[in-house]
Amino acid sequence: MATCDVLLIIVAFIPTKKWVDDLKARVPGIEIHIYPTEMYAQEIPNNVPEDVWFRTTALYTWKAFPTRELAPRLQFVQLHSAGCNQILGNPLYEKSEIAFCTSNGVHPPQITEWVFATFLGFQHHFQEHFENQRKNNWVDPSSDEDVEDAVGLRVGIMGYGSIGRQVARVSKAFGMDVHAYTLHERSTPESRRQNGFTEPGLGDPEGQFPSKWFHGKEQLKDFLTSDLDLLVITLPQTPQTTNLIGKEEFAWLERKKTFLSNVGRGVAVDGEALIAALDAGQIRGAALDVTNPEPLPANSKLWNYKNVVITPHCAGNSNHFNERTLNILSHNLERRAKGLEVVNRVSKSLGY
């Protein structure tokens, strides 16, 4: 059934007039109300009239949510974030059939750039060269073969969503082989297609890039022992993914001394097991945009490794972030106007 929405926007920026005009052209009859709020606000703005809340059917927000009583007609919530941990336990989500949708698809370009900036920087010894530059030292490498370039290397991608698929696309451009790991089996071409939002020309919508697919706990060892040079973790935070990579798993990675790159959630990797693996030389290094615990304490040993890169959960930062989230919002509102299912809907059974 087609819907003529009353849209309320409560995020920390004001959409451009061009976006508003384009949305009205794509979704005739839509009513739009914009009340900007603070970046990390968890309370709804106090200047939104009650009658606007009462008539709102579609909400664009990050961490601020109304009660069901305040917004009785609400049917659809577009989250500003690609994750959805902020809604878990919220009565508006838990006790209603409102469609909550993430902005999954907003991060692939910049996070993929981060993955390869850190991995290739490690492979090319950039940290060493930067240190010499700061000291005004020209130091010739002792060999022309001190760099292992990416051609022919294998990347294993844990979580083959929008970010994993863009990592796969860029990996193939570098001449790398791709192995994909998902929590649930994807044995058919249909199951390997992406159902969420994808910017045109990005990712792997048909699931064609991996040369091999793995799934579930039963195939985790086979995946991690499949001669991975680079392991990229893009998994969401769920009970099933917490500490998925621990002492035993690091032992499996030792054969190839895999480089670990975590851009998903820090809890996917056992923090103490990671330190032990680095000390034992089981992995060649790590790039961490997320840590366990997070924020990483100042006294953590992880800060001191020369073969570890740490950034403060900012790999997803981009000057195109807001633009891309609005693209997803427009896409979903247009689908609602046509009576179609929205994309990126959070599954209550999966928790993402």
GROMACS .gro file of C-alpha atoms in nm:
model
  352
    1MET     CA    1   0.000   0.000   0.000
    2ALA     CA    2   0.141   0.339  -0.104
    3THR     CA    3   0.213   0.594   0.166
    4CYS     CA    4   0.210   0.973   0.165
    5ASP     CA    5   0.451   1.045   0.447
    6VAL     CA    6   0.488   1.325   0.698
    7LEU     CA    7   0.866   1.330   0.745
    8LEU     CA    8   1.034   1.471   1.056
    9ILE     CA    9   1.411   1.526   1.045
   10ILE     CA   10   1.597   1.561   1.376
   11VAL     CA   11   1.968   1.527   1.299
   12ALA     CA   12   2.266   1.759   1.346
   13PHE     CA   13   2.256   1.918   1.002
   14ILE     CA   14   2.005   2.084   0.771
   15PRO     CA   15   1.948   1.918   0.433
   16THR     CA   16   2.001   2.146   0.134
   17LYS     CA   17   1.711   2.306  -0.047
   18LYS     CA   18   1.811   2.105  -0.354
   19TRP     CA   19   1.770   1.778  -0.163
   20VAL     CA   20   1.432   1.888  -0.027
   21ASP     CA   21   1.313   1.991  -0.374
   22ASP     CA   22   1.441   1.667  -0.529
   23LEU     CA   23   1.264   1.460  -0.263
   24LYS     CA   24   0.936   1.645  -0.320
   25ALA     CA   25   0.970   1.574  -0.692
   26ARG     CA   26   1.039   1.204  -0.629
   27VAL     CA   27   0.770   1.171  -0.361
   28PRO     CA   28   0.481   1.405  -0.452
   29GLY     CA   29   0.270   1.508  -0.154
   30ILE     CA   30   0.535   1.441   0.111
   31GLU     CA   31   0.535   1.684   0.403
   32ILE     CA   32   0.878   1.768   0.546
   33HIS     CA   33   0.963   1.918   0.888
   34ILE     CA   34   1.325   1.989   0.987
   35TYR     CA   35   1.436   2.054   1.346
   36PRO     CA   36   1.816   2.022   1.375
   37THR     CA   37   1.958   1.894   1.701
   38GLU     CA   38   2.298   1.844   1.865
   39MET     CA   39   2.540   1.588   1.718
   40TYR     CA   40   2.515   1.330   1.996
   41ALA     CA   41   2.177   1.430   2.138
   42GLN     CA   42   1.979   1.146   2.293
   43GLU     CA   43   1.682   1.364   2.380
   44ILE     CA   44   1.432   1.478   2.120
   45PRO     CA   45   1.428   1.853   2.041
   46ASN     CA   46   1.190   2.047   2.264
   47ASN     CA   47   1.082   2.283   1.986
   48VAL     CA   48   0.895   2.028   1.774
   49PRO     CA   49   0.521   2.104   1.802
   50GLU     CA   50   0.306   1.824   1.942
   51ASP     CA   51   0.083   1.828   1.636
   52VAL     CA   52   0.387   1.762   1.414
   53TRP     CA   53   0.484   1.463   1.629
   54PHE     CA   54   0.123   1.344   1.617
   55ARG     CA   55   0.113   1.350   1.236
   56THR     CA   56   0.468   1.219   1.177
   57THR     CA   57   0.482   0.890   0.989
   58ALA     CA   58   0.853   0.892   0.898
   59LEU     CA   59   1.143   0.997   1.122
   60TYR     CA   60   1.510   1.058   1.040
   61THR     CA   61   1.723   1.053   1.355
   62TRP     CA   62   2.038   0.912   1.513
   63LYS     CA   63   2.004   0.862   1.887
   64ALA     CA   64   1.692   1.062   1.982
   65PHE     CA   65   1.357   0.883   1.981
   66PRO     CA   66   1.005   0.982   2.086
   67THR     CA   67   0.766   0.771   2.287
   68ARG     CA   68   0.496   0.582   2.106
   69GLU     CA   69   0.239   0.806   2.273
   70LEU     CA   70   0.402   1.120   2.132
   71ALA     CA   71   0.424   0.979   1.776
   72PRO     CA   72   0.129   0.740   1.745
   73ARG     CA   73   0.132   0.739   1.362
   74LEU     CA   74   0.501   0.669   1.321
   75GLN     CA   75   0.565   0.383   1.075
   76PHE     CA   76   0.923   0.422   0.957
   77VAL     CA   77   1.248   0.535   1.123
   78GLN     CA   78   1.560   0.599   0.918
   79LEU     CA   79   1.870   0.589   1.136
   80HIS     CA   80   2.159   0.825   1.062
   81SER     CA   81   2.402   0.545   1.150
   82ALA     CA   82   2.499   0.223   0.976
   83GLY     CA   83   2.481   0.046   1.312
   84CYS     CA   84   2.173   0.003   1.528
   85ASN     CA   85   2.295  -0.068   1.880
   86GLN     CA   86   2.130   0.255   2.001
   87ILE     CA   87   1.781   0.118   1.939
   88LEU     CA   88   1.825  -0.216   2.115
   89GLY     CA   89   1.616  -0.210   2.431
   90ASN     CA   90   1.427   0.103   2.327
   91PRO     CA   91   1.050   0.043   2.368
   92LEU     CA   92   0.977   0.223   2.040
   93TYR     CA   93   1.175  -0.049   1.863
   94GLU     CA   94   1.115  -0.348   2.088
   95LYS     CA   95   0.738  -0.306   2.137
   96SER     CA   96   0.618  -0.192   1.797
   97GLU     CA   97   0.620  -0.300   1.434
   98ILE     CA   98   0.777   0.027   1.319
   99ALA     CA   99   1.031  -0.030   1.041
  100PHE     CA  100   1.373   0.079   1.167
  101CYS     CA  101   1.629   0.106   0.888
  102THR     CA  102   2.002   0.168   0.909
  103SER     CA  103   2.219   0.381   0.685
  104ASN     CA  104   2.411   0.072   0.582
  105GLY     CA  105   2.577   0.173   0.256
  106VAL     CA  106   2.704   0.511   0.375
  107HIS     CA  107   3.052   0.382   0.473
  108PRO     CA  108   3.196   0.159   0.199
  109PRO     CA  109   3.415   0.409   0.008
  110GLN     CA  110   3.591   0.572   0.301
  111ILE     CA  111   3.628   0.260   0.515
  112THR     CA  112   3.766   0.066   0.220
  113GLU     CA  113   4.018   0.345   0.165
  114TRP     CA  114   4.115   0.317   0.533
  115VAL     CA  115   4.161  -0.060   0.503
  116PHE     CA  116   4.400  -0.029   0.214
  117ALA     CA  117   4.573   0.285   0.336
  118THR     CA  118   4.671   0.104   0.655
  119PHE     CA  119   4.749  -0.234   0.497
  120LEU     CA  120   4.952  -0.098   0.206
  121GLY     CA  121   5.122   0.151   0.437
  122PHE     CA  122   5.231  -0.145   0.650
  123GLN     CA  123   5.344  -0.348   0.350
  124HIS     CA  124   5.547  -0.051   0.218
  125HIS     CA  125   5.699   0.030   0.560
  126PHE     CA  126   5.555   0.381   0.568
  127GLN     CA  127   5.584   0.415   0.945
  128GLU     CA  128   5.957   0.348   0.925
  129HIS     CA  129   5.995   0.595   0.639
  130PHE     CA  130   5.791   0.859   0.826
  131GLU     CA  131   6.019   0.821   1.129
  132ASN     CA  132   6.326   0.869   0.911
  133GLN     CA  133   6.168   1.172   0.745
  134ARG     CA  134   6.111   1.335   1.082
  135LYS     CA  135   6.480   1.281   1.158
  136ASN     CA  136   6.591   1.416   0.816
  137ASN     CA  137   6.743   1.074   0.742
  138TRP     CA  138   6.765   0.931   0.390
  139VAL     CA  139   6.786   0.556   0.453
  140ASP     CA  140   6.816   0.327   0.154
  141PRO     CA  141   6.639  -0.009   0.199
  142SER     CA  142   6.881  -0.298   0.223
  143SER     CA  143   6.701  -0.482  -0.057
  144ASP     CA  144   6.475  -0.412  -0.353
  145GLU     CA  145   6.258  -0.700  -0.231
  146ASP     CA  146   6.159  -0.559   0.109
  147VAL     CA  147   5.799  -0.494  -0.003
  148GLU     CA  148   5.532  -0.756  -0.072
  149ASP     CA  149   5.290  -0.596  -0.315
  150ALA     CA  150   4.923  -0.687  -0.328
  151VAL     CA  151   4.913  -0.877  -0.657
  152GLY     CA  152   4.827  -1.240  -0.591
  153LEU     CA  153   4.760  -1.194  -0.220
  154ARG     CA  154   4.438  -1.323  -0.066
  155VAL     CA  155   4.197  -1.118   0.145
  156GLY     CA  156   3.941  -1.281   0.370
  157ILE     CA  157   3.638  -1.065   0.441
  158MET     CA  158   3.433  -1.142   0.751
  159GLY     CA  159   3.087  -1.000   0.694
  160TYR     CA  160   2.999  -0.956   0.329
  161GLY     CA  161   2.774  -0.652   0.355
  162SER     CA  162   2.813  -0.315   0.186
  163ILE     CA  163   3.160  -0.247   0.330
  164GLY     CA  164   3.289  -0.598   0.268
  165ARG     CA  165   3.169  -0.586  -0.090
  166GLN     CA  166   3.350  -0.260  -0.158
  167VAL     CA  167   3.666  -0.404  -0.001
  168ALA     CA  168   3.625  -0.696  -0.240
  169ARG     CA  169   3.588  -0.465  -0.542
  170VAL     CA  170   3.907  -0.276  -0.459
  171SER     CA  171   4.088  -0.601  -0.374
  172LYS     CA  172   4.012  -0.734  -0.720
  173ALA     CA  173   4.143  -0.410  -0.874
  174PHE     CA  174   4.471  -0.469  -0.689
  175GLY     CA  175   4.489  -0.822  -0.831
  176MET     CA  176   4.399  -0.998  -0.507
  177ASP     CA  177   4.193  -1.311  -0.450
  178VAL     CA  178   3.884  -1.277  -0.230
  179HIS     CA  179   3.735  -1.519   0.022
  180ALA     CA  180   3.406  -1.426   0.189
  181TYR     CA  181   3.280  -1.536   0.530
  182THR     CA  182   2.920  -1.485   0.641
  183LEU     CA  183   2.739  -1.599   0.953
  184HIS     CA  184   2.467  -1.763   0.746
  185GLU     CA  185   2.500  -1.984   0.440
  186ARG     CA  186   2.487  -1.821   0.099
  187SER     CA  187   2.511  -2.111  -0.140
  188THR     CA  188   2.297  -1.981  -0.428
  189PRO     CA  189   2.340  -1.683  -0.664
  190GLU     CA  190   2.019  -1.532  -0.525
  191SER     CA  191   2.139  -1.557  -0.165
  192ARG     CA  192   2.469  -1.391  -0.260
  193ARG     CA  193   2.302  -1.081  -0.401
  194GLN     CA  194   2.295  -0.769  -0.187
  195ASN     CA  195   1.951  -0.661  -0.071
  196GLY     CA  196   2.051  -0.336   0.101
  197PHE     CA  197   2.136   0.004  -0.039
  198THR     CA  198   2.434   0.036  -0.274
  199GLU     CA  199   2.564   0.353  -0.437
  200PRO     CA  200   2.581   0.304  -0.818
  201GLY     CA  201   2.913   0.162  -0.934
  202LEU     CA  202   3.027   0.047  -0.591
  203GLY     CA  203   3.052  -0.286  -0.413
  204ASP     CA  204   2.957  -0.628  -0.541
  205PRO     CA  205   2.576  -0.627  -0.578
  206GLU     CA  206   2.565  -0.973  -0.736
  207GLY     CA  207   2.822  -1.135  -0.505
  208GLN     CA  208   3.052  -1.225  -0.793
  209PHE     CA  209   3.396  -1.132  -0.659
  210PRO     CA  210   3.469  -1.402  -0.397
  211SER     CA  211   3.636  -1.713  -0.536
  212LYS     CA  212   3.518  -1.903  -0.229
  213TRP     CA  213   3.246  -1.858   0.036
  214PHE     CA  214   3.243  -1.980   0.396
  215HIS     CA  215   2.976  -1.956   0.665
  216GLY     CA  216   2.899  -2.023   1.027
  217LYS     CA  217   3.103  -2.155   1.317
  218GLU     CA  218   3.148  -2.488   1.142
  219GLN     CA  219   3.346  -2.331   0.856
  220LEU     CA  220   3.536  -2.065   1.051
  221LYS     CA  221   3.853  -2.274   1.077
  222ASP     CA  222   3.845  -2.356   0.706
  223PHE     CA  223   3.811  -1.986   0.631
  224LEU     CA  224   4.089  -1.868   0.863
  225THR     CA  225   4.328  -2.139   0.742
  226SER     CA  226   4.267  -2.067   0.373
  227ASP     CA  227   4.601  -1.881   0.339
  228LEU     CA  228   4.474  -1.531   0.407
  229ASP     CA  229   4.727  -1.250   0.377
  230LEU     CA  230   4.476  -0.992   0.496
  231LEU     CA  231   4.174  -1.051   0.721
  232VAL     CA  232   3.917  -0.769   0.715
  233ILE     CA  233   3.648  -0.777   0.983
  234THR     CA  234   3.329  -0.583   0.906
  235LEU     CA  235   3.093  -0.776   1.134
  236PRO     CA  236   2.818  -0.614   1.342
  237GLN     CA  237   2.806  -0.652   1.721
  238THR     CA  238   2.590  -0.947   1.824
  239PRO     CA  239   2.625  -1.229   2.077
  240GLN     CA  240   2.739  -1.453   1.789
  241THR     CA  241   3.020  -1.217   1.682
  242THR     CA  242   3.153  -1.127   2.028
  243ASN     CA  243   3.509  -1.263   2.072
  244LEU     CA  244   3.473  -1.454   1.747
  245ILE     CA  245   3.847  -1.415   1.693
  246GLY     CA  246   4.029  -1.544   2.001
  247LYS     CA  247   4.329  -1.751   2.103
  248GLU     CA  248   4.242  -2.055   1.891
  249GLU     CA  249   4.158  -1.847   1.586
  250PHE     CA  250   4.487  -1.653   1.604
  251ALA     CA  251   4.669  -1.987   1.608
  252TRP     CA  252   4.496  -2.072   1.279
  253LEU     CA  253   4.617  -1.745   1.127
  254GLU     CA  254   4.979  -1.816   1.217
  255ARG     CA  255   5.050  -2.028   0.910
  256LYS     CA  256   5.032  -1.721   0.680
  257LYS     CA  257   5.093  -1.460   0.954
  258THR     CA  258   4.780  -1.281   0.840
  259PHE     CA  259   4.749  -0.904   0.878
  260LEU     CA  260   4.434  -0.822   1.079
  261SER     CA  261   4.216  -0.522   0.991
  262ASN     CA  262   3.912  -0.456   1.211
  263VAL     CA  263   3.664  -0.192   1.091
  264GLY     CA  264   3.350  -0.359   1.228
  265ARG     CA  265   3.313  -0.376   1.604
  266GLY     CA  266   3.595  -0.409   1.855
  267VAL     CA  267   3.427  -0.690   2.048
  268ALA     CA  268   3.465  -0.925   1.750
  269VAL     CA  269   3.829  -0.967   1.857
  270ASP     CA  270   3.936  -1.083   2.203
  271GLY     CA  271   4.165  -0.798   2.310
  272GLU     CA  272   4.394  -1.009   2.529
  273ALA     CA  273   4.421  -1.278   2.263
  274LEU     CA  274   4.520  -1.011   2.009
  275ILE     CA  275   4.803  -0.891   2.234
  276ALA     CA  276   4.920  -1.249   2.286
  277ALA     CA  277   4.913  -1.312   1.909
  278LEU     CA  278   5.123  -1.001   1.845
  279ASP     CA  279   5.372  -1.102   2.114
  280ALA     CA  280   5.399  -1.452   1.969
  281GLY     CA  281   5.435  -1.327   1.612
  282GLN     CA  282   5.127  -1.521   1.500
  283ILE     CA  283   5.014  -1.227   1.287
  284ARG     CA  284   5.234  -0.983   1.099
  285GLY     CA  285   5.046  -0.678   1.226
  286ALA     CA  286   4.706  -0.517   1.276
  287ALA     CA  287   4.508  -0.208   1.185
  288LEU     CA  288   4.236  -0.126   1.436
  289ASP     CA  289   3.971   0.139   1.397
  290VAL     CA  290   3.776  -0.034   1.672
  291THR     CA  291   3.912  -0.196   1.986
  292ASN     CA  292   3.814  -0.421   2.274
  293PRO     CA  293   3.763  -0.242   2.508
  294GLU     CA  294   3.669   0.088   2.344
  295PRO     CA  295   3.784   0.357   2.395
  296LEU     CA  296   4.124   0.190   2.427
  297PRO     CA  297   4.269   0.267   2.772
  298ALA     CA  298   4.586   0.478   2.779
  299ASN     CA  299   4.774   0.197   2.954
  300SER     CA  300   4.689  -0.067   2.692
  301LYS     CA  301   4.990  -0.248   2.552
  302LEU     CA  302   4.840  -0.217   2.202
  303TRP     CA  303   4.954   0.146   2.180
  304ASN     CA  304   5.321   0.041   2.183
  305TYR     CA  305   5.347  -0.200   1.891
  306LYS     CA  306   5.527  -0.071   1.581
  307ASN     CA  307   5.327  -0.311   1.365
  308VAL     CA  308   4.986  -0.187   1.486
  309VAL     CA  309   4.789   0.112   1.358
  310ILE     CA  310   4.514   0.248   1.584
  311THR     CA  311   4.256   0.514   1.496
  312PRO     CA  312   3.965   0.629   1.717
  313HIS     CA  313   3.667   0.469   1.540
  314CYS     CA  314   3.682   0.726   1.262
  315ALA     CA  315   3.738   0.516   0.947
  316GLY     CA  316   3.381   0.596   0.846
  317ASN     CA  317   3.434   0.972   0.849
  318SER     CA  318   3.373   1.143   0.516
  319ASN     CA  319   3.258   1.478   0.384
  320HIS     CA  320   3.004   1.277   0.182
  321PHE     CA  321   2.853   1.104   0.487
  322ASN     CA  322   2.542   1.323   0.520
  323GLU     CA  323   2.488   1.324   0.146
  324ARG     CA  324   2.490   0.945   0.134
  325THR     CA  325   2.257   0.903   0.432
  326LEU     CA  326   2.010   1.136   0.263
  327ASN     CA  327   2.036   0.923  -0.053
  328ILE     CA  328   1.933   0.621   0.153
  329LEU     CA  329   1.649   0.814   0.319
  330SER     CA  330   1.521   0.934  -0.020
  331HIS     CA  331   1.544   0.583  -0.159
  332ASN     CA  332   1.336   0.440   0.125
  333LEU     CA  333   1.077   0.719   0.117
  334GLU     CA  334   1.034   0.668  -0.255
  335ARG     CA  335   0.989   0.295  -0.202
  336ARG     CA  336   0.725   0.365   0.065
  337ALA     CA  337   0.542   0.598  -0.172
  338LYS     CA  338   0.530   0.315  -0.426
  339GLY     CA  339   0.410   0.062  -0.171
  340LEU     CA  340   0.740  -0.129  -0.170
  341GLU     CA  341   0.940  -0.268   0.121
  342VAL     CA  342   1.209  -0.043   0.262
  343VAL     CA  343   1.575  -0.152   0.249
  344ASN     CA  344   1.824  -0.189   0.534
  345ARG     CA  345   1.549  -0.284   0.777
  346VAL     CA  346   1.679  -0.402   1.113
  347SER     CA  347   1.593  -0.765   1.187
  348LYS     CA  348   1.475  -0.827   1.542
  349SER     CA  349   1.585  -1.190   1.520
  350LEU     CA  350   1.938  -1.104   1.402
  351GLY     CA  351   1.984  -0.780   1.595
  352TYR     CA  352   2.110  -0.584   1.294
   0.00000   0.00000   0.00000
